[in-house]
Amino acid sequence: MWRVPVSRAHLDDAGMTLLFLGLGIAIHLTGLGRIGDDLHGPGPDWFPLLTLGIGCAFQLLRSTHPAIALAGVTAALVLDTVTVPSIPVWLVFSDIVYAAAVYGSARLLRVLYGVCTTVSAAVLVLVAASPALAQWRLLFVCVLWLLALVGSPLAYGLAVRTHRSALALERNQSRILAELADRERAEAVADERRRLARELHDVIAGRLSAIAVQSAAALRYPDNDALARKALAAVRTNSVDALTEMRGMIDLLADTADADAPAATRETAGLRRLDRLVAPIVESGTDVEIDCPPWITDADTVDALPPVADIAAHRILAESLANAVTHAPGQPIRIVITHADATLRLQITNPVPTPAPDSVAPHAGRGLANMTVRAGLVGGTLDVVRTDGDFTVTAILPAARTATSHRSTS
């Protein structure tokens, strides 16, 4: 079975055309269709029905092809005017003027202005040249006629066109804003996932690296009970600290963290905890040299540095030490911490043996990227340099020293 696809626009145009055709036939049958005896042309009385049919045929294209509809109806209007001028064709022309103003292109709109001006001028000239007794009255009625059937549809169509253009612009802007919002949400989710990955890496990887070093030291000397007890105590300490930090992270994600969360984080992640980072490495047999101002690691001056800089420095040191003992086990490590001109400078250096051709490059993974991000988040920088067999991590963090507050620690 064959089916011809018909759009909503075609149905609307067909309905409008049938309405004007029926109205025109009704006006003609009542005898009110002619426009004055003085304007009667040479055509027969039934001729307005023919021009009406021609105009309605082109009216079927009012919204889909407004340019063709305007040209066809204008031609029908001219033919009607020079034969038997009638009202129904003018009604069809007024609807086409409206449709062309609403659905037509910008170029057709300029043509529409010209058509309306030409038709109005021609009608005024024709009326002015008629031998009517009360010519000024007929001219006045003609002006009202043109305003009603040409000016009003044109103005209303332009208003509808402007409204539709504004509506389309608003919809486009809403779509763009929705896309931007979706993109921002996706970026926010990605940033949050990266932040969580960074936090988990620093908390878990650092603590597990320390536990691994301590366990390795205990296993190296199985008959040394004192060393084994020390290793077990250090393992427990690192495990408890890791659990504390994990609990703080879980509370933060669950929106249950309170205002003391940063302080709680600094209990296990601050430069005053440097000894806990270094002790298991030293006990495993690695030489660690520290050059650091005493007030930085003093428990009584924990608030002398901004919390963000203090925590970031601890994370960078922990990751650097974990990398050193993982990729260069047994090699001496040197830590230099300085504070001058409101700047905290960290430098961690350790020798790195030349890897075998088939081995993995040292210090490869998320650690360096995480340290770089942490330094950038607090407004600092991080550089990694390997020269003459030494691997050096240098972090420069803005850390203006604040008024020192003393507090007791357990």
Coordinates of C-alpha atoms in Angstrom, one line a residue:
M1 CA 0.0 0.0 0.0
W2 CA 1.4 3.3 -1.1
R3 CA 1.5 6.1 1.4
V4 CA 2.5 9.7 0.7
P5 CA 4.3 11.3 3.6
V6 CA 2.6 14.5 4.6
S7 CA 4.1 16.8 7.2
R8 CA 2.3 18.9 9.7
A9 CA 3.2 22.1 7.7
H10 CA 1.5 20.7 4.6
L11 CA -1.6 19.8 6.6
D12 CA -1.7 23.3 8.2
D13 CA -1.3 24.9 4.7
A14 CA -4.1 22.8 3.3
G15 CA -6.4 23.6 6.1
M16 CA -5.7 27.4 5.8
T17 CA -6.3 27.2 2.0
L18 CA -9.6 25.4 2.4
L19 CA -10.7 28.0 4.9
F20 CA -9.9 30.9 2.6
L21 CA -11.4 29.1 -0.4
G22 CA -14.7 28.4 1.4
L23 CA -14.8 32.0 2.7
G24 CA -14.2 33.3 -0.8
I25 CA -16.9 31.2 -2.4
A26 CA -19.3 32.2 0.3
I27 CA -18.6 35.9 -0.2
H28 CA -19.0 35.5 -4.0
L29 CA -22.3 33.7 -3.6
T30 CA -23.7 36.5 -1.4
G31 CA -22.9 39.0 -4.1
L32 CA -20.5 40.9 -1.8
G33 CA -17.3 39.8 -3.6
R34 CA -17.0 42.6 -6.1
I35 CA -15.1 45.9 -5.3
G36 CA -17.4 48.7 -6.6
D37 CA -19.0 49.1 -10.0
D38 CA -16.6 51.8 -11.0
L39 CA -13.7 49.3 -10.9
H40 CA -15.5 46.7 -13.0
G41 CA -13.3 45.2 -15.6
P42 CA -13.9 43.3 -18.9
G43 CA -14.1 39.9 -17.3
P44 CA -17.3 37.9 -16.7
D45 CA -18.9 37.7 -13.3
W46 CA -17.6 34.2 -12.6
F47 CA -14.0 35.1 -13.4
P48 CA -13.2 36.0 -9.7
L49 CA -13.8 32.3 -8.8
L50 CA -11.0 31.4 -11.3
T51 CA -8.6 33.9 -9.9
L52 CA -9.5 32.8 -6.4
G53 CA -8.8 29.2 -7.4
I54 CA -5.4 30.2 -8.8
G55 CA -4.5 32.1 -5.6
C56 CA -5.6 29.2 -3.4
A57 CA -3.5 26.8 -5.4
F58 CA -0.4 28.8 -4.7
Q59 CA -1.6 29.3 -1.1
L60 CA -0.9 25.6 -0.5
L61 CA 2.8 26.5 -0.5
R62 CA 2.5 29.3 2.0
S63 CA 4.9 27.9 4.6
T64 CA 7.0 25.4 2.6
H65 CA 7.7 27.6 -0.4
P66 CA 6.7 31.1 0.5
A67 CA 8.5 32.7 -2.4
I68 CA 6.6 30.7 -5.0
A69 CA 3.3 31.3 -3.1
L70 CA 4.0 35.1 -3.0
A71 CA 4.7 35.2 -6.7
G72 CA 1.7 33.1 -7.7
V73 CA -0.8 35.0 -5.5
T74 CA 0.5 38.4 -6.6
A75 CA 0.0 37.3 -10.2
A76 CA -3.5 36.2 -9.4
L77 CA -4.2 39.5 -7.6
V78 CA -3.0 41.5 -10.7
L79 CA -5.2 39.3 -13.0
D80 CA -8.2 39.8 -10.7
T81 CA -7.7 43.6 -10.5
V82 CA -7.6 44.1 -14.3
T83 CA -10.6 41.8 -14.9
V84 CA -13.2 41.8 -12.1
P85 CA -11.7 43.1 -8.8
S86 CA -12.9 41.0 -5.9
I87 CA -12.5 40.8 -2.1
P88 CA -11.6 37.1 -1.8
V89 CA -8.4 37.3 -3.7
W90 CA -7.3 40.2 -1.5
L91 CA -7.9 38.1 1.5
V92 CA -5.7 35.4 0.1
F93 CA -3.0 38.0 -0.7
S94 CA -3.1 39.3 2.9
D95 CA -2.5 35.7 4.2
I96 CA 0.4 35.3 1.8
V97 CA 1.9 38.6 3.0
Y98 CA 1.8 37.3 6.6
A99 CA 3.2 33.9 5.6
A100 CA 6.1 35.4 3.6
A101 CA 7.0 37.6 6.5
V102 CA 7.0 34.7 9.0
Y103 CA 8.5 31.8 6.9
G104 CA 10.4 33.6 4.2
S105 CA 14.2 34.2 4.1
A106 CA 15.8 37.6 4.6
R107 CA 16.1 38.0 0.9
L108 CA 12.4 37.2 0.4
L109 CA 11.5 39.7 3.1
R110 CA 13.2 42.5 1.1
V111 CA 11.3 41.4 -2.0
L112 CA 8.1 41.4 0.1
Y113 CA 8.6 45.0 1.0
G114 CA 8.9 45.8 -2.7
V115 CA 5.8 43.8 -3.6
C116 CA 3.7 45.4 -0.9
T117 CA 4.8 48.9 -1.8
T118 CA 4.2 48.3 -5.5
V119 CA 0.7 46.9 -5.0
S120 CA -0.3 49.7 -2.6
A121 CA 1.0 52.4 -5.0
A122 CA -0.8 50.8 -7.9
V123 CA -4.1 50.6 -6.1
L124 CA -3.8 54.2 -5.0
V125 CA -3.1 55.4 -8.5
L126 CA -6.0 53.3 -9.9
V127 CA -8.4 54.7 -7.3
A128 CA -7.1 58.3 -7.9
A129 CA -7.7 57.9 -11.6
S130 CA -11.3 56.6 -11.2
P131 CA -14.2 58.9 -12.1
A132 CA -15.8 58.7 -8.7
L133 CA -17.9 61.6 -7.4
A134 CA -16.6 61.5 -3.9
Q135 CA -13.0 60.7 -4.9
W136 CA -11.4 61.7 -1.5
R137 CA -13.8 59.4 0.4
L138 CA -12.9 56.5 -1.9
L139 CA -9.2 57.2 -1.5
F140 CA -9.6 57.3 2.3
V141 CA -11.4 53.9 2.3
C142 CA -8.7 52.6 0.0
V143 CA -6.0 53.6 2.5
L144 CA -7.8 51.8 5.3
W145 CA -8.2 48.8 3.0
L146 CA -4.5 48.7 2.3
L147 CA -3.7 49.1 6.0
A148 CA -6.0 46.2 6.9
L149 CA -5.1 43.8 4.1
V150 CA -1.4 44.7 3.5
G151 CA 0.1 46.7 6.4
S152 CA -1.4 44.8 9.3
P153 CA -0.5 41.3 8.0
L154 CA 3.0 42.5 7.2
A155 CA 3.5 44.1 10.7
Y156 CA 2.0 41.1 12.5
G157 CA 4.1 38.7 10.5
L158 CA 7.3 40.6 11.3
A159 CA 6.4 40.6 15.0
V160 CA 5.9 36.8 14.9
R161 CA 9.2 36.4 12.9
T162 CA 11.1 38.4 15.5
H163 CA 9.5 36.4 18.4
R164 CA 10.5 33.1 16.7
S165 CA 14.0 34.3 16.1
A166 CA 14.4 35.3 19.7
L167 CA 12.9 32.0 20.8
A168 CA 15.3 30.1 18.6
L169 CA 18.2 32.1 19.9
E170 CA 17.1 31.4 23.5
R171 CA 16.8 27.7 22.8
N172 CA 20.3 27.7 21.2
Q173 CA 21.7 29.5 24.2
S174 CA 20.0 27.1 26.6
R175 CA 21.4 24.1 24.6
I176 CA 24.9 25.6 24.8
L177 CA 24.5 26.3 28.5
A178 CA 23.3 22.7 29.1
E179 CA 26.2 21.3 27.1
L180 CA 28.6 23.5 29.1
A181 CA 27.0 22.4 32.4
D182 CA 27.3 18.7 31.3
R183 CA 30.9 19.3 30.4
E184 CA 31.7 21.1 33.7
R185 CA 30.0 18.2 35.6
A186 CA 32.1 15.7 33.7
E187 CA 35.2 17.6 34.3
A188 CA 34.3 18.0 38.0
V189 CA 33.8 14.2 38.3
A190 CA 37.1 13.6 36.5
D191 CA 38.9 16.0 38.7
E192 CA 37.4 14.4 41.8
R193 CA 38.4 11.0 40.6
R194 CA 41.9 12.2 40.0
R195 CA 42.0 13.8 43.5
L196 CA 40.8 10.6 45.1
A197 CA 43.3 8.5 43.2
R198 CA 46.0 10.9 44.3
E199 CA 45.0 10.8 47.9
L200 CA 44.7 7.0 47.9
H201 CA 48.0 6.6 46.3
D202 CA 49.7 8.9 48.8
V203 CA 48.1 7.4 51.8
I204 CA 48.2 3.7 50.8
A205 CA 51.3 3.5 48.7
G206 CA 53.4 5.6 51.1
R207 CA 52.4 3.6 54.2
L208 CA 52.7 0.3 52.5
S209 CA 56.1 1.2 51.2
A210 CA 57.2 2.0 54.7
I211 CA 55.7 -1.2 56.0
A212 CA 57.5 -3.2 53.3
V213 CA 60.8 -1.6 54.2
Q214 CA 60.3 -2.3 57.9
S215 CA 59.3 -5.9 57.2
A216 CA 62.3 -6.4 54.9
A217 CA 64.6 -5.2 57.7
A218 CA 63.1 -7.7 60.1
L219 CA 63.3 -10.5 57.7
R220 CA 66.9 -9.7 56.9
Y221 CA 67.9 -10.4 60.5
P222 CA 65.5 -13.1 61.7
D223 CA 67.6 -13.8 64.9
N224 CA 67.5 -10.2 66.0
D225 CA 64.5 -10.0 68.4
A226 CA 65.1 -6.4 69.2
L227 CA 65.0 -5.4 65.5
A228 CA 61.9 -7.6 65.0
R229 CA 60.1 -5.9 67.8
K230 CA 61.1 -2.5 66.5
A231 CA 59.9 -3.4 63.0
L232 CA 56.5 -4.7 64.3
A233 CA 56.0 -1.5 66.4
A234 CA 56.8 0.6 63.3
V235 CA 54.5 -1.4 61.2
R236 CA 51.7 -1.0 63.7
T237 CA 52.3 2.8 63.9
N238 CA 52.2 3.2 60.1
S239 CA 49.1 1.0 59.9
V240 CA 47.3 3.1 62.5
D241 CA 48.3 6.4 60.8
A242 CA 47.1 5.0 57.5
L243 CA 43.8 4.0 59.0
T244 CA 43.4 7.5 60.6
E245 CA 44.0 9.2 57.2
M246 CA 41.7 6.8 55.5
R247 CA 39.0 7.5 58.1
G248 CA 39.4 11.2 57.5
M249 CA 39.0 10.7 53.8
I250 CA 35.9 8.6 54.2
D251 CA 34.4 11.2 56.6
L252 CA 35.1 13.9 54.0
L253 CA 33.5 11.9 51.2
A254 CA 30.5 11.1 53.4
D255 CA 30.1 14.9 54.3
T256 CA 30.5 14.1 57.9
A257 CA 33.9 15.8 58.4
D258 CA 33.9 18.7 60.8
A259 CA 36.0 21.8 61.1
D260 CA 38.8 19.9 62.8
A261 CA 39.4 17.7 59.7
P262 CA 42.5 19.6 58.5
A263 CA 43.9 19.5 62.0
A264 CA 43.2 15.8 62.2
T265 CA 45.0 15.3 58.9
R266 CA 48.1 17.1 60.2
E267 CA 48.2 14.8 63.1
T268 CA 49.6 12.1 60.7
A269 CA 50.6 14.2 57.7
G270 CA 52.9 17.1 58.6
L271 CA 56.6 17.9 58.7
R272 CA 56.7 17.3 62.4
R273 CA 56.1 13.6 61.5
L274 CA 59.3 13.5 59.5
D275 CA 60.9 11.2 62.0
R276 CA 58.2 8.6 61.4
L277 CA 59.0 8.7 57.7
V278 CA 62.7 8.4 58.2
A279 CA 62.9 6.0 61.1
P280 CA 61.9 2.8 59.3
I281 CA 64.2 3.6 56.4
V282 CA 67.1 4.1 58.8
E283 CA 66.3 0.9 60.7
S284 CA 66.3 -1.0 57.4
G285 CA 70.0 -0.1 56.9
T286 CA 69.7 3.0 54.7
D287 CA 71.6 6.1 55.6
V288 CA 69.4 9.2 55.7
E289 CA 70.9 12.6 56.2
I290 CA 68.6 15.4 57.2
D291 CA 69.4 19.1 57.1
C292 CA 66.3 20.9 58.5
P293 CA 65.6 23.9 60.8
P294 CA 64.5 22.6 64.2
W295 CA 61.4 24.7 64.4
I296 CA 59.9 23.1 61.3
T297 CA 59.7 19.6 62.9
D298 CA 59.1 20.8 66.4
A299 CA 55.7 19.7 67.8
D300 CA 55.2 22.9 69.7
T301 CA 55.5 25.0 66.5
V302 CA 53.3 22.9 64.3
D303 CA 51.1 25.9 63.4
A304 CA 54.0 28.0 62.2
L305 CA 53.5 26.8 58.6
P306 CA 50.2 27.0 56.7
P307 CA 48.4 23.7 56.9
V308 CA 48.2 23.2 53.1
A309 CA 51.9 23.7 52.7
D310 CA 52.8 21.5 55.7
I311 CA 50.6 18.6 54.4
A312 CA 51.8 19.0 50.8
A313 CA 55.5 19.0 52.0
H314 CA 54.8 15.8 54.0
R315 CA 53.2 14.1 51.1
I316 CA 56.0 15.0 48.7
L317 CA 58.7 13.8 51.2
A318 CA 56.8 10.6 51.8
E319 CA 56.5 9.9 48.1
S320 CA 60.2 10.8 47.4
L321 CA 61.4 8.5 50.2
A322 CA 59.1 5.7 49.0
N323 CA 60.5 6.1 45.5
A324 CA 64.1 6.1 46.8
V325 CA 63.8 2.9 48.8
T326 CA 61.9 1.2 46.0
H327 CA 64.0 2.0 43.1
A328 CA 67.4 2.5 44.8
P329 CA 67.3 0.2 47.9
G330 CA 70.2 0.7 50.3
Q331 CA 71.4 3.9 48.7
P332 CA 72.0 6.9 51.0
I333 CA 69.3 9.7 51.0
R334 CA 69.9 13.3 51.7
I335 CA 67.0 15.6 52.8
V336 CA 67.5 19.4 52.8
I337 CA 64.6 21.6 54.1
T338 CA 65.0 25.4 54.1
H339 CA 62.6 28.3 54.8
A340 CA 63.4 31.8 53.6
D341 CA 61.4 34.7 52.1
A342 CA 58.1 32.9 52.9
T343 CA 59.2 30.0 50.8
L344 CA 59.6 26.4 51.9
R345 CA 62.2 24.5 49.8
L346 CA 62.5 20.7 49.9
Q347 CA 65.3 18.8 48.2
I348 CA 65.6 15.0 48.3
T349 CA 68.6 13.4 46.7
N350 CA 69.7 9.8 46.3
P351 CA 72.0 7.9 44.0
V352 CA 70.3 5.7 41.4
P353 CA 72.2 2.8 39.8
T354 CA 72.1 2.6 36.1
P355 CA 69.3 0.2 35.2
A356 CA 69.8 -2.8 33.0
P357 CA 68.7 -2.3 29.3
D358 CA 65.6 -4.5 29.9
S359 CA 64.6 -3.0 33.2
V360 CA 61.9 -0.5 33.9
A361 CA 63.0 3.1 34.3
P362 CA 63.3 4.2 37.9
H363 CA 60.8 6.4 39.5
A364 CA 58.2 5.7 36.8
G365 CA 54.5 5.8 37.8
R366 CA 51.9 8.1 39.4
G367 CA 54.2 9.3 42.2
L368 CA 56.0 12.1 40.3
A369 CA 52.7 13.2 38.7
N370 CA 51.0 13.3 42.1
M371 CA 53.9 15.3 43.7
T372 CA 53.8 17.8 40.8
V373 CA 50.0 18.2 41.2
R374 CA 50.3 18.7 45.0
A375 CA 53.0 21.3 44.6
G376 CA 50.9 23.1 42.0
L377 CA 47.7 23.1 44.2
V378 CA 49.4 25.2 46.8
G379 CA 51.0 27.5 44.3
G380 CA 54.4 25.9 44.2
T381 CA 56.6 24.0 41.7
L382 CA 58.4 20.7 41.6
D383 CA 61.4 19.7 39.6
V384 CA 63.0 16.3 39.1
V385 CA 66.6 16.1 37.8
R386 CA 68.8 13.1 37.3
T387 CA 72.5 14.0 36.8
D388 CA 75.7 11.9 37.3
G389 CA 73.8 9.0 38.8
D390 CA 71.9 11.1 41.4
F391 CA 68.2 11.6 41.4
T392 CA 67.0 14.9 42.9
V393 CA 63.5 16.0 43.7
T394 CA 63.2 19.7 44.4
A395 CA 59.9 21.3 45.6
I396 CA 59.4 25.0 46.3
L397 CA 56.2 25.8 48.2
P398 CA 54.9 29.2 49.3
A399 CA 54.7 29.0 53.1
A400 CA 54.6 32.3 55.0
R401 CA 55.4 31.7 58.6
T402 CA 52.5 32.5 60.9
A403 CA 52.4 33.4 64.5
T404 CA 53.5 30.3 66.4
S405 CA 51.0 28.7 68.7
H406 CA 51.9 26.2 71.3
R407 CA 49.9 23.1 72.1
S408 CA 50.5 19.9 73.8
T409 CA 50.6 16.6 71.9
S410 CA 50.1 13.1 73.2

